[in-house]
Coordinates of C-alpha atoms in Angstrom, one line a residue:
M876 CA -11.5 -11.8 -5.3
E877 CA -7.7 -12.5 -5.1
T878 CA -5.1 -10.0 -4.1
V879 CA -2.2 -9.8 -6.7
S880 CA -0.2 -7.2 -4.8
T881 CA -0.5 -4.3 -2.3
N882 CA 1.9 -1.4 -1.7
K883 CA 1.9 1.4 0.8
S884 CA 1.7 4.8 -0.9
H885 CA 1.0 8.1 0.4
H886 CA -0.1 6.5 3.6
G887 CA -2.7 4.6 1.8
V888 CA -2.8 1.3 0.0
Q889 CA -2.4 0.7 -3.8
G890 CA -3.7 -2.7 -4.6
V891 CA -4.0 -4.9 -7.7
Y892 CA -6.8 -7.5 -7.6
K893 CA -8.3 -10.2 -9.9
H894 CA -11.5 -12.1 -10.0
T895 CA -13.5 -14.4 -12.2
S896 CA -16.2 -12.3 -14.1
S897 CA -19.5 -14.0 -14.7
V898 CA -20.2 -11.2 -17.2
T899 CA -17.1 -11.7 -19.5
G900 CA -16.5 -15.3 -18.6
T901 CA -12.8 -14.5 -18.0
E902 CA -10.5 -13.5 -15.3
M903 CA -10.4 -9.8 -14.9
T904 CA -7.7 -7.7 -13.2
F905 CA -8.2 -4.1 -11.7
S906 CA -6.4 -1.8 -9.4
V907 CA -7.7 0.2 -6.3
F908 CA -6.1 2.9 -4.3
V909 CA -7.6 3.4 -0.9
P910 CA -6.3 6.5 1.1
N911 CA -5.8 6.5 4.7
H912 CA -9.1 7.1 6.5
A913 CA -10.9 6.8 9.8
E914 CA -12.1 3.4 10.8
G915 CA -15.6 2.8 9.5
A916 CA -15.6 5.7 7.1
K917 CA -17.0 5.4 3.7
L918 CA -15.2 7.4 0.9
P919 CA -16.3 8.7 -2.5
V920 CA -14.9 6.8 -5.6
V921 CA -13.6 7.9 -8.9
W922 CA -13.5 5.3 -11.7
Y923 CA -10.8 5.7 -14.4
L924 CA -11.3 4.1 -17.8
S925 CA -8.1 3.6 -19.9
G926 CA -7.6 3.8 -23.6
L927 CA -6.6 1.6 -26.5
T928 CA -3.8 -1.0 -25.8
C929 CA -3.9 -0.2 -22.0
T930 CA -4.7 -2.3 -18.9
H931 CA -5.2 -1.2 -15.4
A932 CA -1.4 -0.8 -15.1
N933 CA -1.0 2.3 -17.3
V934 CA -2.7 4.8 -15.1
T935 CA -1.7 2.9 -11.9
E936 CA 2.0 3.3 -12.8
K937 CA 2.0 6.6 -14.7
G938 CA -1.2 8.6 -13.8
E939 CA 0.3 10.3 -10.7
F940 CA -3.0 10.3 -8.9
R941 CA -2.3 8.9 -5.5
A942 CA -1.0 12.1 -3.7
A943 CA -4.1 14.0 -4.7
C944 CA -6.4 11.1 -3.8
A945 CA -4.8 10.8 -0.4
E946 CA -5.3 14.6 0.2
L947 CA -8.9 14.6 -1.1
G948 CA -10.0 11.3 0.4
L949 CA -10.9 9.6 -2.9
I950 CA -10.8 5.9 -3.7
F951 CA -9.4 5.4 -7.3
V952 CA -10.5 2.4 -9.3
A953 CA -8.9 1.4 -12.5
P954 CA -10.3 -1.6 -14.5
D955 CA -8.9 -3.3 -17.6
T956 CA -9.9 -2.3 -21.1
S957 CA -11.1 -5.7 -22.3
P958 CA -11.6 -9.4 -21.4
R959 CA -8.4 -11.4 -21.9
G960 CA -7.3 -15.0 -21.7
E961 CA -7.4 -18.3 -23.6
G962 CA -10.3 -18.4 -26.0
V963 CA -11.0 -14.6 -26.1
P964 CA -11.1 -13.5 -29.7
D965 CA -8.8 -10.8 -31.0
D966 CA -8.5 -8.7 -34.2
P967 CA -7.7 -11.3 -36.9
E968 CA -5.0 -9.2 -38.3
G969 CA -3.5 -8.3 -34.9
A970 CA -4.4 -4.6 -35.0
Y971 CA -4.2 -2.5 -31.8
D972 CA -7.6 -0.8 -32.3
F973 CA -9.9 -3.8 -32.0
G974 CA -10.1 -6.9 -29.8
L975 CA -7.7 -7.4 -26.9
G976 CA -7.1 -4.1 -25.2
A977 CA -9.8 -2.4 -27.2
G978 CA -13.2 -3.4 -25.7
F979 CA -14.7 0.0 -26.2
Y980 CA -16.9 -0.3 -23.2
V981 CA -19.8 -1.9 -25.2
N982 CA -21.8 -5.1 -25.0
A983 CA -20.9 -6.9 -28.2
T984 CA -23.7 -8.6 -30.0
Q985 CA -21.7 -9.9 -33.0
A986 CA -20.0 -13.3 -33.0
P987 CA -17.4 -14.3 -32.0
F988 CA -17.1 -11.2 -29.7
D989 CA -20.6 -11.5 -28.1
Q990 CA -19.4 -14.3 -25.7
H991 CA -16.9 -12.3 -23.8
Y992 CA -16.9 -8.7 -24.8
K993 CA -19.4 -7.3 -22.3
M994 CA -17.5 -4.4 -21.0
R995 CA -20.5 -2.2 -20.6
D996 CA -22.1 -4.6 -18.1
Y997 CA -18.8 -5.3 -16.5
I998 CA -18.2 -1.5 -15.7
E999 CA -21.8 -0.5 -15.0
K1000 CA -22.9 -3.5 -13.0
E1001 CA -20.6 -6.3 -12.0
L1002 CA -17.3 -4.5 -10.9
P1003 CA -19.3 -1.8 -9.0
D1004 CA -21.0 -4.5 -7.0
L1005 CA -17.7 -6.1 -6.3
I1006 CA -16.1 -2.8 -5.2
A1007 CA -18.9 -2.0 -2.9
S1008 CA -18.7 -5.4 -1.2
K1009 CA -14.9 -5.3 -0.7
F1010 CA -13.8 -1.6 -0.2
P1011 CA -15.0 1.3 2.0
V1012 CA -16.8 3.2 -0.8
D1013 CA -19.8 5.4 -0.5
M1014 CA -21.6 4.4 -3.7
S1015 CA -23.8 7.5 -3.5
R1016 CA -20.8 9.5 -4.3
Q1017 CA -19.2 8.3 -7.6
G1018 CA -17.4 10.1 -10.3
I1019 CA -16.0 8.7 -13.6
M1020 CA -13.2 9.7 -15.8
G1021 CA -11.1 8.3 -18.7
H1022 CA -8.6 8.7 -21.5
S1023 CA -9.2 8.4 -25.2
M1024 CA -11.3 5.2 -25.7
G1025 CA -11.7 5.3 -21.9
G1026 CA -12.8 9.0 -22.3
H1027 CA -15.5 7.7 -24.7
G1028 CA -16.4 5.2 -22.0
A1029 CA -16.6 7.7 -19.3
L1030 CA -18.7 10.1 -21.3
T1031 CA -21.2 7.5 -22.6
I1032 CA -21.5 5.6 -19.2
G1033 CA -21.9 9.0 -17.5
L1034 CA -24.6 10.1 -19.9
R1035 CA -26.5 6.8 -19.6
N1036 CA -26.3 6.9 -15.8
P1037 CA -26.5 10.6 -14.7
D1038 CA -28.1 9.7 -11.4
R1039 CA -25.1 7.5 -10.4
F1040 CA -22.2 9.7 -11.5
K1041 CA -22.2 13.2 -10.0
A1042 CA -19.0 14.2 -11.9
V1043 CA -17.7 13.1 -15.4
S1044 CA -14.4 14.2 -16.9
A1045 CA -12.1 13.0 -19.7
F1046 CA -8.7 13.4 -21.3
S1047 CA -8.5 13.3 -25.0
P1048 CA -11.9 11.4 -25.5
I1049 CA -13.2 9.8 -28.6
V1050 CA -16.3 12.0 -28.7
S1051 CA -18.2 10.5 -31.6
P1052 CA -17.5 6.8 -32.6
L1053 CA -20.1 7.4 -35.3
N1054 CA -17.7 9.9 -37.0
C1055 CA -14.2 8.4 -36.7
P1056 CA -12.4 5.3 -38.1
W1057 CA -11.6 3.8 -34.6
G1058 CA -15.3 4.1 -33.7
E1059 CA -16.6 2.7 -37.1
K1060 CA -14.3 -0.3 -36.9
A1061 CA -15.0 -1.1 -33.3
L1062 CA -18.7 -0.6 -33.3
T1063 CA -19.2 -2.5 -36.6
G1064 CA -17.2 -5.4 -35.3
Y1065 CA -18.9 -5.5 -31.9
I1066 CA -22.5 -4.6 -32.4
G1067 CA -23.0 -4.7 -36.3
S1068 CA -23.6 -2.3 -39.2
D1069 CA -26.9 -0.8 -38.1
K1070 CA -25.7 2.6 -37.0
S1071 CA -28.9 3.4 -35.1
T1072 CA -27.6 0.8 -32.5
W1073 CA -24.5 2.8 -32.1
R1074 CA -26.1 5.9 -30.6
E1075 CA -26.1 4.8 -27.1
Y1076 CA -22.2 4.5 -27.5
D1077 CA -21.7 8.0 -28.9
S1078 CA -21.6 11.0 -26.5
C1079 CA -22.6 13.5 -29.1
A1080 CA -25.6 11.3 -30.3
L1081 CA -26.6 10.7 -26.6
L1082 CA -26.6 14.5 -26.0
E1083 CA -28.7 15.0 -29.2
D1084 CA -31.1 12.4 -28.0
G1085 CA -31.7 14.1 -24.7
A1086 CA -29.1 12.6 -22.2
R1087 CA -27.5 15.1 -19.9
L1088 CA -24.6 15.2 -17.3
P1089 CA -24.6 16.9 -14.0
D1090 CA -21.3 18.6 -15.1
L1091 CA -18.4 17.9 -17.5
L1092 CA -14.7 18.6 -17.7
V1093 CA -12.6 17.7 -20.7
D1094 CA -8.9 18.4 -21.4
Q1095 CA -7.5 17.9 -25.0
G1096 CA -4.0 18.6 -26.1
T1097 CA -3.5 20.7 -29.3
A1098 CA -0.4 18.6 -30.3
D1099 CA -2.3 15.3 -30.0
N1100 CA -1.7 13.5 -33.4
F1101 CA -5.2 11.8 -33.1
L1102 CA -7.1 15.0 -32.6
E1103 CA -8.3 15.8 -36.2
K1104 CA -9.0 12.2 -37.5
E1105 CA -10.2 10.3 -34.4
L1106 CA -11.0 12.5 -31.4
K1107 CA -12.8 15.5 -33.1
T1108 CA -13.3 17.5 -29.9
H1109 CA -15.1 20.2 -31.8
L1110 CA -18.0 17.9 -32.3
L1111 CA -18.5 17.6 -28.5
V1112 CA -18.2 21.4 -28.1
E1113 CA -20.9 21.7 -30.8
A1114 CA -23.2 19.0 -29.2
C1115 CA -22.9 20.5 -25.7
S1116 CA -23.7 24.0 -27.0
A1117 CA -26.7 22.8 -28.9
A1118 CA -28.0 20.7 -26.0
G1119 CA -27.3 23.5 -23.4
Q1120 CA -25.0 21.0 -21.5
K1121 CA -22.8 22.6 -18.9
A1122 CA -19.3 21.8 -19.8
E1123 CA -15.7 23.1 -19.5
I1124 CA -13.8 21.9 -22.5
R1125 CA -10.2 23.0 -22.5
M1126 CA -7.6 22.9 -25.3
Q1127 CA -4.2 22.6 -23.7
D1128 CA -1.5 24.1 -26.0
G1129 CA 1.3 21.8 -27.0
Y1130 CA 0.2 18.7 -25.1
D1131 CA 0.0 15.3 -26.9
H1132 CA -1.9 12.1 -26.2
S1133 CA 0.5 10.5 -23.7
Y1134 CA 0.5 10.1 -19.9
Y1135 CA 2.9 13.2 -19.7
F1136 CA -0.3 15.1 -20.6
I1137 CA -2.7 13.1 -18.4
S1138 CA -0.4 13.2 -15.3
T1139 CA -0.1 17.1 -15.7
F1140 CA -3.8 17.7 -15.3
M1141 CA -4.7 14.7 -13.2
D1142 CA -4.7 16.7 -9.9
Q1143 CA -7.0 19.3 -11.4
H1144 CA -9.5 16.6 -12.5
L1145 CA -9.4 15.0 -9.0
V1146 CA -10.0 18.2 -7.2
W1147 CA -12.9 19.0 -9.6
H1148 CA -14.3 15.5 -8.9
A1149 CA -13.9 16.0 -5.1
E1150 CA -15.7 19.3 -5.2
R1151 CA -18.7 17.6 -6.7
L1152 CA -18.7 14.4 -4.7
G1153 CA -18.7 16.4 -1.4

């Protein structure tokens, strides 16, 4: 692991790091905020998964999470959204919703994306092992959260790993890739046209198939221009109700899809995670 930069912030350290990933076959960059803590202490960790077009930098620079993490004693990890670098395939038409910056947190099985686009294994396996070896984290106390495509990632990774993540939350998540254009394009391109293989990457389908979360918090802005066509929050409300899944899904009046929205409610989400991580 190579240190790209470190800055003191709120008496802790905000770092950006990179390493060569054996899973993606590329160099990957991520950020970690470590609050001030007693020597030898192990801290709970919250993972933040970003959305389409983003890198680790979006939330690191605009998420306004450090003051809350410092007060609550939370480590905050923000990975990238896709593999990058020479030879990594992109959308052939250069669209923003597929390819670079749009890994969708899946393990691709379709050529040419199957060689590098292994974001599920990167987030679920490789990066946690690296974080555990390099930072003072208590891996028995993990939460996960995300925005938009990253909200989809947080929900599905949490549903597939309920024993690992004690708290799952999301801002403006894509709740059902099976039922929106973003999801149909990405999952067809990455894992093929057989929609039965998509269910493990769809939070509503996972709930229908029996997966459960310890708890769930979702905030969605009513002025989000992606709400009706892509996000479809009502499908998650219906799926949680049908499954008896404990969830607080809040529609926030007048808020859009931007980091102005995310930063407004970030503190509330981190407090909610801290309460569940102990």
